[in-house]
Amino acid sequence: VVNPNVAPTFTQVAPICSGATLSALPTTSTNSITGTWAPALNNITTTTYTFTPNAGQCATTANMTIVVNPNVTPTFTQVAPICSGATLSALPTTSTNSITGTWTPALNNTTTTTYTFTPNGGQCATTANMTIVVNPNVTPSFTQVAPICSGASLSALPITSTNSITGTWLPALNNST
């Protein structure tokens, strides 16, 4: 009697993200053939594994490729520095490379803060950070103008402060009151 060789059959392992847990492959096929797998499991790169049946089962080898998808780093447009207290728009919940997720901690428009983006599950994506610089507000300083007599000549006020802040003055100068 010559028994035909049987091909072991297995349920295909679904693709995983790089670094995700990869369960051990079954040592018994769905059609009851026992054996071993080689090489060792690798959860970092796509690998083809070969199942070698134990002796005396009239079975052939079988292959299974497990796809390991690389992790993608979400990318975002950097938020420009703001002045303390200025409006700070909500950070986008979708990256420029289409990864969705959430940011922590809550936005703070009074101090420089590093925010962390955590991708939603199932996207093979890593976290990303963005630091938003919040510059302190600076009060312009000026040399005080000496008192004048009503109607006396009054020079224009400087448009640059002694600490290098430029601007304009209101109301218009009045040398009578």
PDB file of C-alpha atoms in Angstrom:
ATOM      1  CA  VAL A   1       0.000   0.000   0.000  1.00  0.00           C
ATOM      2  CA  VAL A   2       1.343   3.393  -0.980  1.00  0.00           C
ATOM      3  CA  ASN A   3      -0.317   6.234   0.888  1.00  0.00           C
ATOM      4  CA  PRO A   4      -0.448   9.605  -0.896  1.00  0.00           C
ATOM      5  CA  ASN A   5       1.355  12.551   0.664  1.00  0.00           C
ATOM      6  CA  VAL A   6      -1.000  14.968   2.409  1.00  0.00           C
ATOM      7  CA  ALA A   7      -0.378  18.719   2.451  1.00  0.00           C
ATOM      8  CA  PRO A   8      -0.785  20.160   5.962  1.00  0.00           C
ATOM      9  CA  THR A   9      -3.290  23.026   6.085  1.00  0.00           C
ATOM     10  CA  PHE A  10      -3.314  25.966   8.495  1.00  0.00           C
ATOM     11  CA  THR A  11      -5.404  29.058   9.144  1.00  0.00           C
ATOM     12  CA  GLN A  12      -3.470  32.019   7.749  1.00  0.00           C
ATOM     13  CA  VAL A  13      -2.171  34.414  10.409  1.00  0.00           C
ATOM     14  CA  ALA A  14      -3.433  37.968   9.777  1.00  0.00           C
ATOM     15  CA  PRO A  15      -0.882  40.739   9.174  1.00  0.00           C
ATOM     16  CA  ILE A  16       0.524  42.372  12.316  1.00  0.00           C
ATOM     17  CA  CYS A  17       2.225  45.669  13.073  1.00  0.00           C
ATOM     18  CA  SER A  18       5.973  45.604  13.616  1.00  0.00           C
ATOM     19  CA  GLY A  19       6.708  44.735  17.240  1.00  0.00           C
ATOM     20  CA  ALA A  20       3.191  43.418  17.962  1.00  0.00           C
ATOM     21  CA  THR A  21       2.708  40.126  19.767  1.00  0.00           C
ATOM     22  CA  LEU A  22       2.927  37.131  17.457  1.00  0.00           C
ATOM     23  CA  SER A  23       1.452  33.936  18.915  1.00  0.00           C
ATOM     24  CA  ALA A  24       3.239  30.616  18.418  1.00  0.00           C
ATOM     25  CA  LEU A  25       2.236  28.769  15.248  1.00  0.00           C
ATOM     26  CA  PRO A  26       0.238  25.566  15.829  1.00  0.00           C
ATOM     27  CA  THR A  27       2.211  22.323  15.861  1.00  0.00           C
ATOM     28  CA  THR A  28      -0.829  20.408  14.577  1.00  0.00           C
ATOM     29  CA  SER A  29      -2.378  21.338  11.225  1.00  0.00           C
ATOM     30  CA  THR A  30      -6.131  21.736  10.711  1.00  0.00           C
ATOM     31  CA  ASN A  31      -6.003  18.311   9.017  1.00  0.00           C
ATOM     32  CA  SER A  32      -4.211  16.680  12.030  1.00  0.00           C
ATOM     33  CA  ILE A  33      -0.601  16.577  10.838  1.00  0.00           C
ATOM     34  CA  THR A  34       1.958  17.267  13.569  1.00  0.00           C
ATOM     35  CA  GLY A  35       5.348  18.883  13.094  1.00  0.00           C
ATOM     36  CA  THR A  36       7.538  21.907  13.687  1.00  0.00           C
ATOM     37  CA  TRP A  37       8.007  25.389  12.190  1.00  0.00           C
ATOM     38  CA  ALA A  38      11.217  27.140  11.133  1.00  0.00           C
ATOM     39  CA  PRO A  39      12.666  29.726  11.373  1.00  0.00           C
ATOM     40  CA  ALA A  40      11.867  31.202  14.796  1.00  0.00           C
ATOM     41  CA  LEU A  41       9.016  33.721  14.847  1.00  0.00           C
ATOM     42  CA  ASN A  42       9.963  37.277  13.910  1.00  0.00           C
ATOM     43  CA  ASN A  43       7.573  40.114  14.785  1.00  0.00           C
ATOM     44  CA  ILE A  44       9.759  42.775  13.150  1.00  0.00           C
ATOM     45  CA  THR A  45       9.793  41.761   9.479  1.00  0.00           C
ATOM     46  CA  THR A  46       7.654  39.786   7.024  1.00  0.00           C
ATOM     47  CA  THR A  47       8.858  36.172   7.082  1.00  0.00           C
ATOM     48  CA  THR A  48       7.980  32.898   5.344  1.00  0.00           C
ATOM     49  CA  TYR A  49       7.844  29.956   7.749  1.00  0.00           C
ATOM     50  CA  THR A  50       8.134  26.290   6.771  1.00  0.00           C
ATOM     51  CA  PHE A  51       6.212  23.528   8.541  1.00  0.00           C
ATOM     52  CA  THR A  52       8.049  20.193   8.540  1.00  0.00           C
ATOM     53  CA  PRO A  53       5.809  17.223   9.423  1.00  0.00           C
ATOM     54  CA  ASN A  54       7.010  14.664  11.950  1.00  0.00           C
ATOM     55  CA  ALA A  55       8.209  11.399  10.348  1.00  0.00           C
ATOM     56  CA  GLY A  56       5.778   8.633   9.400  1.00  0.00           C
ATOM     57  CA  GLN A  57       2.774  10.795   8.470  1.00  0.00           C
ATOM     58  CA  CYS A  58       3.013  10.759   4.664  1.00  0.00           C
ATOM     59  CA  ALA A  59       2.851  14.546   4.640  1.00  0.00           C
ATOM     60  CA  THR A  60       4.625  17.300   2.716  1.00  0.00           C
ATOM     61  CA  THR A  61       6.044  20.528   4.039  1.00  0.00           C
ATOM     62  CA  ALA A  62       3.881  23.649   4.082  1.00  0.00           C
ATOM     63  CA  ASN A  63       4.721  27.363   3.984  1.00  0.00           C
ATOM     64  CA  MET A  64       3.063  30.347   5.578  1.00  0.00           C
ATOM     65  CA  THR A  65       4.124  33.958   5.095  1.00  0.00           C
ATOM     66  CA  ILE A  66       3.242  36.285   7.972  1.00  0.00           C
ATOM     67  CA  VAL A  67       3.135  39.906   6.866  1.00  0.00           C
ATOM     68  CA  VAL A  68       4.606  42.383   9.348  1.00  0.00           C
ATOM     69  CA  ASN A  69       3.636  45.955   8.465  1.00  0.00           C
ATOM     70  CA  PRO A  70       6.125  48.680   9.427  1.00  0.00           C
ATOM     71  CA  ASN A  71       5.095  51.274  12.004  1.00  0.00           C
ATOM     72  CA  VAL A  72       4.506  54.735  10.573  1.00  0.00           C
ATOM     73  CA  THR A  73       5.352  57.921  12.455  1.00  0.00           C
ATOM     74  CA  PRO A  74       2.518  60.457  12.213  1.00  0.00           C
ATOM     75  CA  THR A  75       3.619  63.802  10.778  1.00  0.00           C
ATOM     76  CA  PHE A  76       2.154  67.225  11.513  1.00  0.00           C
ATOM     77  CA  THR A  77       2.740  70.831  10.492  1.00  0.00           C
ATOM     78  CA  GLN A  78       4.591  72.511  13.353  1.00  0.00           C
ATOM     79  CA  VAL A  79       2.560  75.151  15.185  1.00  0.00           C
ATOM     80  CA  ALA A  80       4.365  78.506  15.160  1.00  0.00           C
ATOM     81  CA  PRO A  81       5.313  80.087  18.491  1.00  0.00           C
ATOM     82  CA  ILE A  82       2.594  82.197  20.121  1.00  0.00           C
ATOM     83  CA  CYS A  83       2.567  84.913  22.759  1.00  0.00           C
ATOM     84  CA  SER A  84       1.307  83.960  26.203  1.00  0.00           C
ATOM     85  CA  GLY A  85      -2.474  84.115  26.295  1.00  0.00           C
ATOM     86  CA  ALA A  86      -2.896  84.186  22.500  1.00  0.00           C
ATOM     87  CA  THR A  87      -5.461  81.914  20.862  1.00  0.00           C
ATOM     88  CA  LEU A  88      -4.172  78.389  20.332  1.00  0.00           C
ATOM     89  CA  SER A  89      -6.228  76.364  17.846  1.00  0.00           C
ATOM     90  CA  ALA A  90      -6.975  72.697  18.545  1.00  0.00           C
ATOM     91  CA  LEU A  91      -4.336  70.300  17.241  1.00  0.00           C
ATOM     92  CA  PRO A  92      -5.447  68.125  14.284  1.00  0.00           C
ATOM     93  CA  THR A  93      -6.700  64.620  15.086  1.00  0.00           C
ATOM     94  CA  THR A  94      -5.523  63.368  11.672  1.00  0.00           C
ATOM     95  CA  SER A  95      -1.848  63.616  10.718  1.00  0.00           C
ATOM     96  CA  THR A  96      -0.665  64.861   7.326  1.00  0.00           C
ATOM     97  CA  ASN A  97      -0.001  61.173   6.499  1.00  0.00           C
ATOM     98  CA  SER A  98      -3.577  60.143   7.467  1.00  0.00           C
ATOM     99  CA  ILE A  99      -3.015  58.664  10.941  1.00  0.00           C
ATOM    100  CA  THR A 100      -5.898  59.397  13.347  1.00  0.00           C
ATOM    101  CA  GLY A 101      -5.557  59.766  17.107  1.00  0.00           C
ATOM    102  CA  THR A 102      -5.621  62.071  20.113  1.00  0.00           C
ATOM    103  CA  TRP A 103      -3.314  64.594  21.809  1.00  0.00           C
ATOM    104  CA  THR A 104      -2.328  64.927  25.468  1.00  0.00           C
ATOM    105  CA  PRO A 105      -2.106  66.956  27.645  1.00  0.00           C
ATOM    106  CA  ALA A 106      -4.812  69.612  27.150  1.00  0.00           C
ATOM    107  CA  LEU A 107      -3.679  72.723  25.247  1.00  0.00           C
ATOM    108  CA  ASN A 108      -2.031  75.433  27.347  1.00  0.00           C
ATOM    109  CA  ASN A 109      -1.580  78.904  25.863  1.00  0.00           C
ATOM    110  CA  THR A 110       0.433  80.243  28.816  1.00  0.00           C
ATOM    111  CA  THR A 111       3.549  78.054  28.820  1.00  0.00           C
ATOM    112  CA  THR A 112       5.702  76.099  26.373  1.00  0.00           C
ATOM    113  CA  THR A 113       4.420  72.523  26.357  1.00  0.00           C
ATOM    114  CA  THR A 114       5.276  69.248  24.606  1.00  0.00           C
ATOM    115  CA  TYR A 115       2.169  67.414  23.379  1.00  0.00           C
ATOM    116  CA  THR A 116       2.018  63.687  22.555  1.00  0.00           C
ATOM    117  CA  PHE A 117      -0.116  62.285  19.734  1.00  0.00           C
ATOM    118  CA  THR A 118      -1.336  58.739  20.392  1.00  0.00           C
ATOM    119  CA  PRO A 119      -2.648  56.955  17.272  1.00  0.00           C
ATOM    120  CA  ASN A 120      -5.948  55.091  17.376  1.00  0.00           C
ATOM    121  CA  GLY A 121      -5.532  51.299  17.376  1.00  0.00           C
ATOM    122  CA  GLY A 122      -5.018  49.180  14.278  1.00  0.00           C
ATOM    123  CA  GLN A 123      -2.987  51.694  12.266  1.00  0.00           C
ATOM    124  CA  CYS A 124       0.593  50.425  12.705  1.00  0.00           C
ATOM    125  CA  ALA A 125       1.648  53.866  13.875  1.00  0.00           C
ATOM    126  CA  THR A 126       3.891  55.203  16.627  1.00  0.00           C
ATOM    127  CA  THR A 127       3.360  58.171  18.902  1.00  0.00           C
ATOM    128  CA  ALA A 128       4.556  61.624  17.854  1.00  0.00           C
ATOM    129  CA  ASN A 129       5.491  64.741  19.835  1.00  0.00           C
ATOM    130  CA  MET A 130       5.120  68.436  19.129  1.00  0.00           C
ATOM    131  CA  THR A 131       6.413  71.238  21.321  1.00  0.00           C
ATOM    132  CA  ILE A 132       4.499  74.504  21.049  1.00  0.00           C
ATOM    133  CA  VAL A 133       6.575  77.466  22.183  1.00  0.00           C
ATOM    134  CA  VAL A 134       4.691  80.096  24.183  1.00  0.00           C
ATOM    135  CA  ASN A 135       6.697  83.294  24.457  1.00  0.00           C
ATOM    136  CA  PRO A 136       6.138  85.480  27.536  1.00  0.00           C
ATOM    137  CA  ASN A 137       4.512  88.852  26.999  1.00  0.00           C
ATOM    138  CA  VAL A 138       6.949  91.765  27.354  1.00  0.00           C
ATOM    139  CA  THR A 139       5.850  95.207  28.565  1.00  0.00           C
ATOM    140  CA  PRO A 140       7.497  97.990  26.568  1.00  0.00           C
ATOM    141  CA  SER A 141       9.508 100.416  28.678  1.00  0.00           C
ATOM    142  CA  PHE A 142      10.170 104.106  27.961  1.00  0.00           C
ATOM    143  CA  THR A 143      12.030 107.022  29.472  1.00  0.00           C
ATOM    144  CA  GLN A 144       9.422 109.193  31.190  1.00  0.00           C
ATOM    145  CA  VAL A 145       8.816 112.588  29.490  1.00  0.00           C
ATOM    146  CA  ALA A 146       9.488 115.494  31.859  1.00  0.00           C
ATOM    147  CA  PRO A 147       6.508 117.759  32.712  1.00  0.00           C
ATOM    148  CA  ILE A 148       5.919 120.720  30.330  1.00  0.00           C
ATOM    149  CA  CYS A 149       4.015 123.979  30.596  1.00  0.00           C
ATOM    150  CA  SER A 150       0.659 124.169  28.812  1.00  0.00           C
ATOM    151  CA  GLY A 151       1.241 125.096  25.160  1.00  0.00           C
ATOM    152  CA  ALA A 152       4.980 124.338  25.269  1.00  0.00           C
ATOM    153  CA  SER A 153       6.592 122.302  22.530  1.00  0.00           C
ATOM    154  CA  LEU A 154       6.113 118.552  22.968  1.00  0.00           C
ATOM    155  CA  SER A 155       8.363 116.220  20.945  1.00  0.00           C
ATOM    156  CA  ALA A 156       6.857 113.128  19.285  1.00  0.00           C
ATOM    157  CA  LEU A 157       6.892 110.040  21.466  1.00  0.00           C
ATOM    158  CA  PRO A 158       9.364 107.306  20.402  1.00  0.00           C
ATOM    159  CA  ILE A 159       7.959 104.428  18.310  1.00  0.00           C
ATOM    160  CA  THR A 160      10.587 101.995  19.671  1.00  0.00           C
ATOM    161  CA  SER A 161      10.784 101.282  23.396  1.00  0.00           C
ATOM    162  CA  THR A 162      14.036 101.123  25.328  1.00  0.00           C
ATOM    163  CA  ASN A 163      13.650  97.316  25.246  1.00  0.00           C
ATOM    164  CA  SER A 164      13.263  97.291  21.414  1.00  0.00           C
ATOM    165  CA  ILE A 165       9.499  96.889  21.028  1.00  0.00           C
ATOM    166  CA  THR A 166       7.984  98.936  18.196  1.00  0.00           C
ATOM    167  CA  GLY A 167       4.464 100.301  18.083  1.00  0.00           C
ATOM    168  CA  THR A 168       2.254 103.382  17.951  1.00  0.00           C
ATOM    169  CA  TRP A 169       0.766 105.777  20.512  1.00  0.00           C
ATOM    170  CA  LEU A 170      -2.849 106.799  21.074  1.00  0.00           C
ATOM    171  CA  PRO A 171      -4.387 109.303  21.530  1.00  0.00           C
ATOM    172  CA  ALA A 172      -2.635 112.055  19.580  1.00  0.00           C
ATOM    173  CA  LEU A 173      -0.281 114.275  21.620  1.00  0.00           C
ATOM    174  CA  ASN A 174      -1.917 117.224  23.389  1.00  0.00           C
ATOM    175  CA  ASN A 175       0.346 119.936  24.774  1.00  0.00           C
ATOM    176  CA  SER A 176      -2.472 121.823  26.488  1.00  0.00           C
ATOM    177  CA  THR A 177      -3.725 119.259  28.991  1.00  0.00           C
TER     178      THR A 177
END
